[in-house]
XYZ file of C-alpha atoms in Angstrom:
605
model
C -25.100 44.682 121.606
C -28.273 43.043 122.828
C -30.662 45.095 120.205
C -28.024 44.348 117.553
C -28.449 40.309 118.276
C -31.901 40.794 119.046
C -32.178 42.449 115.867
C -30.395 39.542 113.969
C -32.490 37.075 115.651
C -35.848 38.279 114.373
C -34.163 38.427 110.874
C -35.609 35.683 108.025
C -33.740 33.859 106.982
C -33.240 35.161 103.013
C -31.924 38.200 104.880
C -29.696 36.158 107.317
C -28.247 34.414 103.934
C -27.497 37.459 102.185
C -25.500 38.748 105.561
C -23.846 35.490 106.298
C -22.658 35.837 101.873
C -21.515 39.254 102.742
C -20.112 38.207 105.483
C -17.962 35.922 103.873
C -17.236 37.011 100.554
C -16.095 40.782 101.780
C -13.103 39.938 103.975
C -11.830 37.910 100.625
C -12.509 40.916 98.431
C -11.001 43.429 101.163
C -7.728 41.062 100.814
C -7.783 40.713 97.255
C -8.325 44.808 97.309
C -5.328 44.807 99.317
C -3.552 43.362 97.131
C -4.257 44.918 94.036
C -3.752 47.848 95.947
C -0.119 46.723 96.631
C 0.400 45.408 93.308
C -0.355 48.992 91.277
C 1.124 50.430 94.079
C 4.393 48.582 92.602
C 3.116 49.121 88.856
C 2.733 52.707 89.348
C 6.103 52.990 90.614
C 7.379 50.486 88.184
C 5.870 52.661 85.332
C 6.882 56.023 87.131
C 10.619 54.754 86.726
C 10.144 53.408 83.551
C 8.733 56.049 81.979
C 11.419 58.598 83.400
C 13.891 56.703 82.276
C 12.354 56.567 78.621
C 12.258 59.848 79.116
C 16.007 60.738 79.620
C 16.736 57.899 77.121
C 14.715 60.008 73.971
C 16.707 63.181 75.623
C 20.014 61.295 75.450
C 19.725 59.822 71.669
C 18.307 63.573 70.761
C 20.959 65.719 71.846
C 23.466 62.722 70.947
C 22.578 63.906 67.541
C 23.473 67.341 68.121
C 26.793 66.122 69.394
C 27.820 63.814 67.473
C 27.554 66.649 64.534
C 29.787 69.121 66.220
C 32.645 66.238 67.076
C 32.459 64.837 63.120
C 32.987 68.229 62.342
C 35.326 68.831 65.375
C 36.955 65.917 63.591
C 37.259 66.874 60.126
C 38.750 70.072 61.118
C 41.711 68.398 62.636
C 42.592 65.790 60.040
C 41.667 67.671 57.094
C 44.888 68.031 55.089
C 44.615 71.486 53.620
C 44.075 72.236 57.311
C 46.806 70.432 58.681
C 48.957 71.854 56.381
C 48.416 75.264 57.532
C 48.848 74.897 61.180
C 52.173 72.993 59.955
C 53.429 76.012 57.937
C 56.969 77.823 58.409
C 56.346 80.573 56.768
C 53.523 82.516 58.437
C 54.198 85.924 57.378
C 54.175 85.027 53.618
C 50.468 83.249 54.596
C 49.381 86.273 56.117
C 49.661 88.200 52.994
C 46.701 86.473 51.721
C 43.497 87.869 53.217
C 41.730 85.081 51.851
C 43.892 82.656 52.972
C 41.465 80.202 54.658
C 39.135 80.271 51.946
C 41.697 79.560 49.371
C 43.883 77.283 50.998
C 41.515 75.132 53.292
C 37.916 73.710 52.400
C 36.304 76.257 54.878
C 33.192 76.981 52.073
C 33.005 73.464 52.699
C 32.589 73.965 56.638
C 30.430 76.995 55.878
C 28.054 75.002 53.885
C 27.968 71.948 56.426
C 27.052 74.448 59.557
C 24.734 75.991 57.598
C 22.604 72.728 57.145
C 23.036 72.174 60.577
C 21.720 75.851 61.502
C 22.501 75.357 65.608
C 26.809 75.758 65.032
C 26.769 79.267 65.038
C 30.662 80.042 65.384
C 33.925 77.959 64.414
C 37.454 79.439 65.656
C 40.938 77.631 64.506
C 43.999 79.602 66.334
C 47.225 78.175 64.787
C 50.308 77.552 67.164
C 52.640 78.735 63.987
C 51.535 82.528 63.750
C 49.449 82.049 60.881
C 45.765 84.597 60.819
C 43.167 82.269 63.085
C 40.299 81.266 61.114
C 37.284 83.115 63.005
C 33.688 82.889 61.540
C 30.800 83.765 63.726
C 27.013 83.400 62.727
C 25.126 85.123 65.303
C 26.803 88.610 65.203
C 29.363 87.302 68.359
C 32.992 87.757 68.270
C 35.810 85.905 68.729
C 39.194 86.790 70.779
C 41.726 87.515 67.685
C 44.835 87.316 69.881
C 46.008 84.207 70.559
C 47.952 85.239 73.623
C 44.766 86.357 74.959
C 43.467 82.524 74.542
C 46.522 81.046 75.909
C 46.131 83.234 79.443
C 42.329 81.462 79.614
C 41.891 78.851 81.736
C 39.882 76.614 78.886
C 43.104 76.915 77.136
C 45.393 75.681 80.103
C 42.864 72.454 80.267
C 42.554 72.015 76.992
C 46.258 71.638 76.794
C 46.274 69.320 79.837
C 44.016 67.119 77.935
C 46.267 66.445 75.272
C 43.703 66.849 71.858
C 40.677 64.973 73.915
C 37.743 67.260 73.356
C 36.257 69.218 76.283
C 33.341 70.870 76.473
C 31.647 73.832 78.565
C 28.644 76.129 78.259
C 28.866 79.978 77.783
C 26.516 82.414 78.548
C 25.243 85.280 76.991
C 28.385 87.908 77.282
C 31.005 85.425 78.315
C 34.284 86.806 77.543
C 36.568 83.672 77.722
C 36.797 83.182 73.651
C 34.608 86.131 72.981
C 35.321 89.266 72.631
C 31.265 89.708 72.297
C 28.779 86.905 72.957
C 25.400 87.436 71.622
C 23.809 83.749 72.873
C 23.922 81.353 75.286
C 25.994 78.541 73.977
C 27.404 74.973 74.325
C 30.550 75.127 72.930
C 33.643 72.790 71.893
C 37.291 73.181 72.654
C 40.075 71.301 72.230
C 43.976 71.247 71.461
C 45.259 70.406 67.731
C 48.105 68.092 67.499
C 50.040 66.457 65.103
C 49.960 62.508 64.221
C 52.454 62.237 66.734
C 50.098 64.025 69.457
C 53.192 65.786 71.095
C 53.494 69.010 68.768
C 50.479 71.580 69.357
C 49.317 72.651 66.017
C 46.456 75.029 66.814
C 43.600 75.532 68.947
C 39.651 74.768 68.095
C 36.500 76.638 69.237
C 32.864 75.535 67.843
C 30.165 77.084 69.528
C 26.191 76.258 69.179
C 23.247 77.302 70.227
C 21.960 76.434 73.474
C 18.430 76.860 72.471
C 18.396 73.934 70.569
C 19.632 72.245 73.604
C 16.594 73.409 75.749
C 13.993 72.742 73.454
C 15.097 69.531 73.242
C 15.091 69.370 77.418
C 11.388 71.253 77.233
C 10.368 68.012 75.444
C 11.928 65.683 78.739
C 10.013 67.734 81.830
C 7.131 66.849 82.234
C 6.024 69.487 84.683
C 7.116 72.439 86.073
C 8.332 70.777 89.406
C 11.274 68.566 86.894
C 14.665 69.511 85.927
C 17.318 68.284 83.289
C 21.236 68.517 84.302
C 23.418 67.821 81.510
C 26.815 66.951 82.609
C 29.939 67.158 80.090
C 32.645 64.245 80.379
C 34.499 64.847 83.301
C 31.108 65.403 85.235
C 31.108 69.366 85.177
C 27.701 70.728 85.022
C 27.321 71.467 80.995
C 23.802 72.794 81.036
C 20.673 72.785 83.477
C 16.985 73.501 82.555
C 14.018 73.553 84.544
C 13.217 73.686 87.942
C 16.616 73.875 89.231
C 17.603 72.492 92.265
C 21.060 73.722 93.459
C 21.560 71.237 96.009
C 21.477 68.219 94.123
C 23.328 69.420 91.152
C 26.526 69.915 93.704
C 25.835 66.805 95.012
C 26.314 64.716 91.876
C 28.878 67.336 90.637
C 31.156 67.323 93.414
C 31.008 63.543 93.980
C 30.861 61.036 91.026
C 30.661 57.540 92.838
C 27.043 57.259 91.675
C 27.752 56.662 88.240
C 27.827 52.830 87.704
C 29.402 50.772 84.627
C 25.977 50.026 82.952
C 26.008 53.831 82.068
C 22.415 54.187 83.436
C 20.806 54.448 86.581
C 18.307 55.594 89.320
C 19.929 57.715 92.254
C 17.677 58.043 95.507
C 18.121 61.104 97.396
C 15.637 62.158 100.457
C 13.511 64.258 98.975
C 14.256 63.227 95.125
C 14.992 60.548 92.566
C 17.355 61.566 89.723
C 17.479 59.629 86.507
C 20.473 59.294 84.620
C 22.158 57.863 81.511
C 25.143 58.236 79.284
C 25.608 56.808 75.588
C 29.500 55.791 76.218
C 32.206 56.355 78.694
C 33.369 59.861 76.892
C 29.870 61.468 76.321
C 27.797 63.233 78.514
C 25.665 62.356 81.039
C 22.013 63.272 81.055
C 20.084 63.460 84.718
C 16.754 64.695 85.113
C 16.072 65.513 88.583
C 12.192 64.423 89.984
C 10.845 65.025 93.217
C 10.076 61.743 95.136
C 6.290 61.245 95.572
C 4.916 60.569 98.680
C 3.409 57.075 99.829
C 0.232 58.936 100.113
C 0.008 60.748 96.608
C 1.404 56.815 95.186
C -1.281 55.371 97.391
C -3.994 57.387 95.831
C -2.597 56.499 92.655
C -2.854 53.153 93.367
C -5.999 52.485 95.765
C -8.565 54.463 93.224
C -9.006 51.309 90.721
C -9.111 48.618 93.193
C -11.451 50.809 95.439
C -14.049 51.302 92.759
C -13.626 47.671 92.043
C -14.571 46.753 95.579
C -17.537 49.108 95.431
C -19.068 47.679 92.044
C -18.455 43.877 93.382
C -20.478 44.228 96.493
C -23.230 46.293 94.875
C -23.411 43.803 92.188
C -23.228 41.072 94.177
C -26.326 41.800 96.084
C -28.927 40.899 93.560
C -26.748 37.524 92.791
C -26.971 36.753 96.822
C -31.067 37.896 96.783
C -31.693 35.439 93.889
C -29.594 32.444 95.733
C -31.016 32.986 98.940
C -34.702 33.382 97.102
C -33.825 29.839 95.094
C -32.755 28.247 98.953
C -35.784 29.534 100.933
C -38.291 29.257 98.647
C -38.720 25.676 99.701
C -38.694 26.678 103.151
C -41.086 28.939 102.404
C -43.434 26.547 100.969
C -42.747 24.357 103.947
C -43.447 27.111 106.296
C -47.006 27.672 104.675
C -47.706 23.844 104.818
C -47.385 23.705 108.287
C -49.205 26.615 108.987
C -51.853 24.651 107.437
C -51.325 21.910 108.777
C -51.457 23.748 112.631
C -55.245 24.259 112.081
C -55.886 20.602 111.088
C -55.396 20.395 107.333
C -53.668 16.852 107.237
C -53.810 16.770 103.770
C -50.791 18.674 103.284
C -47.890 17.745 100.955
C -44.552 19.132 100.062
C -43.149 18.256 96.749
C -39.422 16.948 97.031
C -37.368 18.471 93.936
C -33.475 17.889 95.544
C -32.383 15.618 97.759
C -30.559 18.120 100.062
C -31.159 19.151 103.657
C -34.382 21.097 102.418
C -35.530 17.924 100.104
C -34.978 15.935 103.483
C -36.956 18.184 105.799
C -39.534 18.554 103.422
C -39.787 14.302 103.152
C -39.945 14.052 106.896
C -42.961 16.753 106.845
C -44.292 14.761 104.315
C -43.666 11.430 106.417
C -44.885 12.801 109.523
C -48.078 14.383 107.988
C -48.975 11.030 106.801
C -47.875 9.174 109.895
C -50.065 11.387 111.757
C -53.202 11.412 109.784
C -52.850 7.178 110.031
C -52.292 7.549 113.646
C -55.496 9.444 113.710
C -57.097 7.030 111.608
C -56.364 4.350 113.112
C -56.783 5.282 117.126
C -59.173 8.442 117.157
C -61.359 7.438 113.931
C -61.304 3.837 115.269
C -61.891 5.045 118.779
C -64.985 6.976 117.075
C -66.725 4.041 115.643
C -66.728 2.473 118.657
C -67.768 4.440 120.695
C -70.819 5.479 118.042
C -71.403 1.801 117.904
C -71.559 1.750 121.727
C -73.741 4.963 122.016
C -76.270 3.480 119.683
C -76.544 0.377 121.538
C -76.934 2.174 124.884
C -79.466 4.263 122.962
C -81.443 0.940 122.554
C -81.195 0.389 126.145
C -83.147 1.416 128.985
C -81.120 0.607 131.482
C -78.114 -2.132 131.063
C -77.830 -2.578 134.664
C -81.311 -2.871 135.275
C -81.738 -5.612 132.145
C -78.857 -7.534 134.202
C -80.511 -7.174 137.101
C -83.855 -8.455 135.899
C -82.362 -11.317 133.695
C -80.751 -12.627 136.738
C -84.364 -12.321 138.747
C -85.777 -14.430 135.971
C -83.048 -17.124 135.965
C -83.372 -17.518 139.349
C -87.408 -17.575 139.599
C -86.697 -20.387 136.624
C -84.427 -22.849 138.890
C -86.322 -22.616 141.756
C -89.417 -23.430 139.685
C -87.287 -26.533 138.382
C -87.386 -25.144 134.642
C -83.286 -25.204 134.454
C -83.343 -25.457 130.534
C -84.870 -21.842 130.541
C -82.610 -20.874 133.447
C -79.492 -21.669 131.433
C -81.269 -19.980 128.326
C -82.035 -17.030 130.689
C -78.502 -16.544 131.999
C -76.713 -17.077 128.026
C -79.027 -14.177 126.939
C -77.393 -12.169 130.427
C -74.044 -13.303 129.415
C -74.296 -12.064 125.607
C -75.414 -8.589 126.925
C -72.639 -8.411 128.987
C -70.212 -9.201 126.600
C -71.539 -7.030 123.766
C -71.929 -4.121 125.703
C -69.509 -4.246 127.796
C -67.264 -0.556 127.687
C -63.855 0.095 127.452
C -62.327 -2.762 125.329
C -62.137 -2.121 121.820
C -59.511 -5.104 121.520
C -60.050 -8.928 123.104
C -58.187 -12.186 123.087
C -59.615 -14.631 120.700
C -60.784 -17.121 123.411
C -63.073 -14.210 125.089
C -64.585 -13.981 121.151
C -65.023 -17.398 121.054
C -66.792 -17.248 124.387
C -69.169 -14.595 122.981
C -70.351 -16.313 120.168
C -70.471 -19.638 121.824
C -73.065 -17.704 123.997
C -74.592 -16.078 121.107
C -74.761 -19.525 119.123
C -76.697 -20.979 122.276
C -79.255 -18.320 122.829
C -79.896 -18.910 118.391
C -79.984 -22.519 119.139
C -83.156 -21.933 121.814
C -84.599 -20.019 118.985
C -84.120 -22.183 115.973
C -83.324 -25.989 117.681
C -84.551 -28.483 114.917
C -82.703 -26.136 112.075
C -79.251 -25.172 113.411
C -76.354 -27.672 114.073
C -73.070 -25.083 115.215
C -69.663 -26.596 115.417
C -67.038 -24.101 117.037
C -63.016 -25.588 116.488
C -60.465 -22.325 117.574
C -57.449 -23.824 117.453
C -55.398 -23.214 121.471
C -52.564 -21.556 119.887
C -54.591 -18.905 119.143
C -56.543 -18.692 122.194
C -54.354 -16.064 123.897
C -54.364 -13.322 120.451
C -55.386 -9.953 121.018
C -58.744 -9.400 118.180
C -60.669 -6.702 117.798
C -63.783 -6.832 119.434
C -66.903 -8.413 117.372
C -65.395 -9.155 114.334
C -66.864 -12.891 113.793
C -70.323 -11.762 115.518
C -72.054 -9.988 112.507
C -70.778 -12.956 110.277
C -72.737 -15.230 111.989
C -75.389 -13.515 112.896
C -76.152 -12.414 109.172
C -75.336 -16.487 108.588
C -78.625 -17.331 110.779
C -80.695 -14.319 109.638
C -80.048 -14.080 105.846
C -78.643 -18.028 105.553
C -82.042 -19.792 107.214
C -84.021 -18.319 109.455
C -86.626 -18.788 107.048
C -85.593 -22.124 105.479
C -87.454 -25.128 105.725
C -84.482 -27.166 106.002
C -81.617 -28.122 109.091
C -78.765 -26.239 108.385
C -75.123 -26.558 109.698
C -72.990 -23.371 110.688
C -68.992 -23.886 111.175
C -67.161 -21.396 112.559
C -62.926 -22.794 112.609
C -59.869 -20.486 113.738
C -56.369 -21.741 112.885
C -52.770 -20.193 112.795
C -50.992 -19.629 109.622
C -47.248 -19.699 110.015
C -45.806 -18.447 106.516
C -43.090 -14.665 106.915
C -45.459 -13.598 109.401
C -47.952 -15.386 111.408
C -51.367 -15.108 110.692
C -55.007 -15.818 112.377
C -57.624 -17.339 109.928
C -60.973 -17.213 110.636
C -63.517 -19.320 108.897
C -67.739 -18.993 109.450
C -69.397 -21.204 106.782
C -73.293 -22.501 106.625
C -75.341 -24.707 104.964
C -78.030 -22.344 104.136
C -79.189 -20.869 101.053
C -76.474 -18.636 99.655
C -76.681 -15.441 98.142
C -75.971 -14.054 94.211
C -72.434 -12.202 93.624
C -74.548 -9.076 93.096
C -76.136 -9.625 96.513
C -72.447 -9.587 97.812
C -71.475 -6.554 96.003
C -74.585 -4.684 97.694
C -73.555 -5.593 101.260
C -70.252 -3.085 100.807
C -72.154 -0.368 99.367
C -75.590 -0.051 101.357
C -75.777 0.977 104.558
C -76.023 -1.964 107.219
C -78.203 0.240 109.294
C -80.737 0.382 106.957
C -80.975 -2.940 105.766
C -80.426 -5.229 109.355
C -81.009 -2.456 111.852
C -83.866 -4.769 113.249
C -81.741 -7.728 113.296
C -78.099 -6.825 113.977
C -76.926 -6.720 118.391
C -74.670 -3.280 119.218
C -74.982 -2.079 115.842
C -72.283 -3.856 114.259
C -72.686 -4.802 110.865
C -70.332 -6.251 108.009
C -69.232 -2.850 106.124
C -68.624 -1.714 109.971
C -66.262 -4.881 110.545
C -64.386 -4.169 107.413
C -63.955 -0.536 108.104
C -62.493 -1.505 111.259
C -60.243 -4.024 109.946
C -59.045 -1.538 107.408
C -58.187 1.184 110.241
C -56.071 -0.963 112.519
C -54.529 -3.177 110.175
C -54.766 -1.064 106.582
C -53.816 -3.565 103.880
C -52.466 -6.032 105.996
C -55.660 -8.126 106.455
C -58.195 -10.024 104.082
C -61.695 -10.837 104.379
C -63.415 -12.619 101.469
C -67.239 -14.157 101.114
C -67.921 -16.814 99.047
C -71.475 -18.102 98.487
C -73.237 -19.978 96.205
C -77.134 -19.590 95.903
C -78.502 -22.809 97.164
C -75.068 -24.407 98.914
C -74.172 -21.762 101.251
C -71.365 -19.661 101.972
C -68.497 -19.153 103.065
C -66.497 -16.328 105.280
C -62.753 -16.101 105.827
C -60.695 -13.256 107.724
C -57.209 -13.029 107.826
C -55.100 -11.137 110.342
C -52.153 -10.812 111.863
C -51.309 -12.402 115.033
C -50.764 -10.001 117.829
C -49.724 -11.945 121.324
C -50.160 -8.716 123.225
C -52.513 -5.922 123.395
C -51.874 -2.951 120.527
C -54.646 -0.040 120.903
């Protein structure tokens, strides 16, 4: 059990889609199998019965034929008047005179000529009650019985009386002696009583006999196999005539008791071991069974389960390439996903997913895409950020000996300068020990805006020792903003560029501004505003400063190696498009710097 779940847990999942469809979809077909199985099972026994009984229906209306023609002529015999006449005659021994009596007082040419056509009748016997010849004409080389004393002693004779002129019917074999003196055939034959109008006077006594081989190839064409029979039963329900397989049993069964017979004159009788099909045209005809042996639930359940089976068999094999191609259409994104994050694992952030659907794979794939790009800002903004500082801080310690020792001496010369009584270079002395600090100070990236305001205040002194009779400074930072969070030397470069590019080397006394104020609009915002007096620069001068290198053009000039492009890449990193800085300058007016941000009261790395 363990290796089997094991086994299913290392599965992909195309595989584990196409097991989970099987998994589903085969219980329905097993039921649906079951069904159909069930359902033919019925059919097949539906069309078993049907069929028999089609079957003893064709045998019924064929041999229906055969005796319907021996009762018409049955019939004729005993109404015809020539005939009639005859049997009614007093004077029998004048009759008998005339050996061709028959033929020249009755229609029997007539007769001849009708069993002829018919070619099955192959004898007719007329015995008449008044001592007249009896007509006797056999076809087949048989013999009647001339004696009608001899027929009255027969039992078919006794019954035939009982019946009172209603015609009865038996089956003779080959050498029967009962109306035959010899009997050449097997045959069905016909027997009954001739009365008068009145039905009480006997008149005579009728014998047509036919062929019974007409009667079994007409049953050959009703069994089916060799494991059928056909019982004919005559109209009392005597056995009349049996072909087939013949099972004893059952034929004593429905002979001795009739009870099965039902008033629609057709029917299906169950027995244990076999199923017997019967029907009769009317009340007074006979009554064809045929006799089948009752199939077994497992010979109707092969039957039955073969078509269904085979159906099962083709549906799950052709199902599979249906399931491969769904599952292929579902994972495929997955897939792609799977790649992308491989990718992604070794430090490609530039991966992206395209989102065709907007289901559960769509929304995985949009959160990879979200999360990529989250990431790679996150990076951008801390790490690369991080990195530029920390450049910007390497190259300044790179232009330092020894920090701690330039603090050290700085103070040493501040000192020597008060006790010497020159406090004006003392106070210079200690600004210049105080910038240092600030700028390179380590480990704050981000400051509040009153320690930037300190910092250039500082830096704005020490340029005001350098340059005294040209530069006026005015510094107005508004208190609300006093306590925002900054990034570190943003304002710095401004005005040092301001002093170095605006009039270091002008002739005239120039006036640098440098005003912070809050913006309350949506959002609040810091504006920052460094404008001078000094010469200005050309728009294409201002276009230049973004694309050439600040080290290579102020690297003499700038403090800690932060320049203008270097502020604005900053800006862009921590606050992406949510920030403006714009320069405007005028060649011989001045310019003017303004930076927008947003106003953070706490510290965000």
């Amino acid at each position: 059990m363990n290796y089997v779940k094991s086994m299913f847990n290392h599965m992909n999942i195309r595989k584990k889609l196409v097991f989970y469809s099987y998994l589903v979809i085969t219980p329905i077909l097993l039921i649906i199998s079951i069904w159909l199985v069930v359902r033919n099972y019925e059919e097949t026994q539906k069309a078993r019965y049907i069929a028999q009984e089609q079957t003893v229906q064709s045998l019924e209306d064929s041999i229906e034929v055969l005796r319907n023609d021996m009762q018409n002529i049955c019939t004729y015999l005993c109404v015809n008047e020539d005939i009639i006449k005859l049997l009614r005659s007093t004077n029998s021994e004048e009759l008998n005179k005339n050996s061709q009596l028959w033929l020249d007082e009755a229609p029997m040419n007539m007769v001849l000529d009708m069993i002829a056509l018919k070619g099955y009748i192959k004898t007719i016997a007329i015995y008449p009650e008044n001592g007249v010849n009896p007509y006797l004409r056999c076809l087949d080389s048989s013999s009647y019985v001339s004696d009608i004393e001899n027929i009255r002693n027969s039992e078919m004779y006794q019954r035939a009386v009982e019946a009172k002129g209603t015609v009865l019917w038996m089956y003779a074999k080959k050498d029967t002696r009962e109306f035959y003196q010899t009997n050449r055939s097997n045959k069905i034959v016909l027997y009954r009583e001739i009365l008068d109008l009145s039905k009480k006077n006997k008149l005579g006594f009728l014998v047509i006999g036919a062929s019974a081989d007409k009667f079994y190839e007409l049953c050959e064409n009703a069994v089916q196999n060799t494991a059928e029979g056909v019982l004919i039963l005559n109209t009392t329900g005597e056995e009349l005539l049996e072909y087939g397989n013949q099972y004893t049993e059952v034929t004593t069964l429905l002979t001795q008791d009739l009870s099965w017979m039902t008033k629609k004159l057709k029917g299906i009788v169950e027995l244990p071991n076999y199923t017997v099909f019967w029907a009769q045209k009317e009340k007074n005809s006979f009554i064809f069974c045929k006799i089948v042996p009752r199939l077994s639930f497992s010979d109707l359940l092969k039957q039955s389960v073969s078509t269904p089976l085979i159906l099962l068999t083709v549906l799950l094999i052709g199902l599979c390439p249906i399931f491969l191609f769904i599952s292929n259409f579902i994972t495929k994104p997955l897939n792609r996903l799977t790649v992308a994050m491989g990718k992604f694992k070794k430090g490609d952030f530039t991966q992206k997913i395209p989102v065709n659907t907007q289901d559960e794979v769509g929304v995985v794939a949009e959160c990879f895409n979200v999360m990529v790009e989250d990431i790679k800002t996150l990076i951008d903004t801390n790490y690369v950020m991080a990195l530029h500082e920390k450049e910007s801080e390497l190259n300044a310690l790179q232009a330092q000996i020894n920090p701690h020792f330039l603090y050290n001496t700085l103070d040493a010369l501040y000192w020597r300068a008060i006790d010497c009584g020159n406090e004006e270079i003392g106070e210079d002395i200690l600004a210049l020990s105080n910038l240092f600090r600030l700028v390179l100070g380590q480990g704050k990236g981000i400051i509040t805006v009153k320690e930037e305001e300190n910092l250039i205040e500082t830096y704005l002194h020490i340029q005001k020792m350098r340059f005294s009779r040209k530069l006026d400074y005015q510094i107005c930072i508004d208190p609300k903003i006093e306590n925002a969070f900054i990034p570190k030397l943003i304002l710095q470069p401004f005005i040092e560029n301001a002093i170095v590019h605006g009039f270091e080397n002008s002739g005239t006394k120039c006036m640098l501004t440098v005003e912070g104020s809050m913006i309350e609009e949506d959002e609040v915002y810091i504006e920052f505003r460094i404008s001078d007096t000094g010469k200005g620069v050309s728009e294409n001068q201002l276009n230049e400063i973004w694309k050439v290198e600040d080290s290579k053009r102020y690297a003499s000039q700038r403090i800690g190696h932060y320049a203008i492009k270097n502020v604005r890449e900053r800006l862009e990193l921590k606050y992406r498009e949510n920030f403006s800085l714009e320069i405007q300058s005028e060649v011989g007016k001045g310019t003017t710097v303004s930076i927008i941000i947003p106003y953070e009261c706490k510290e965000v790395d």
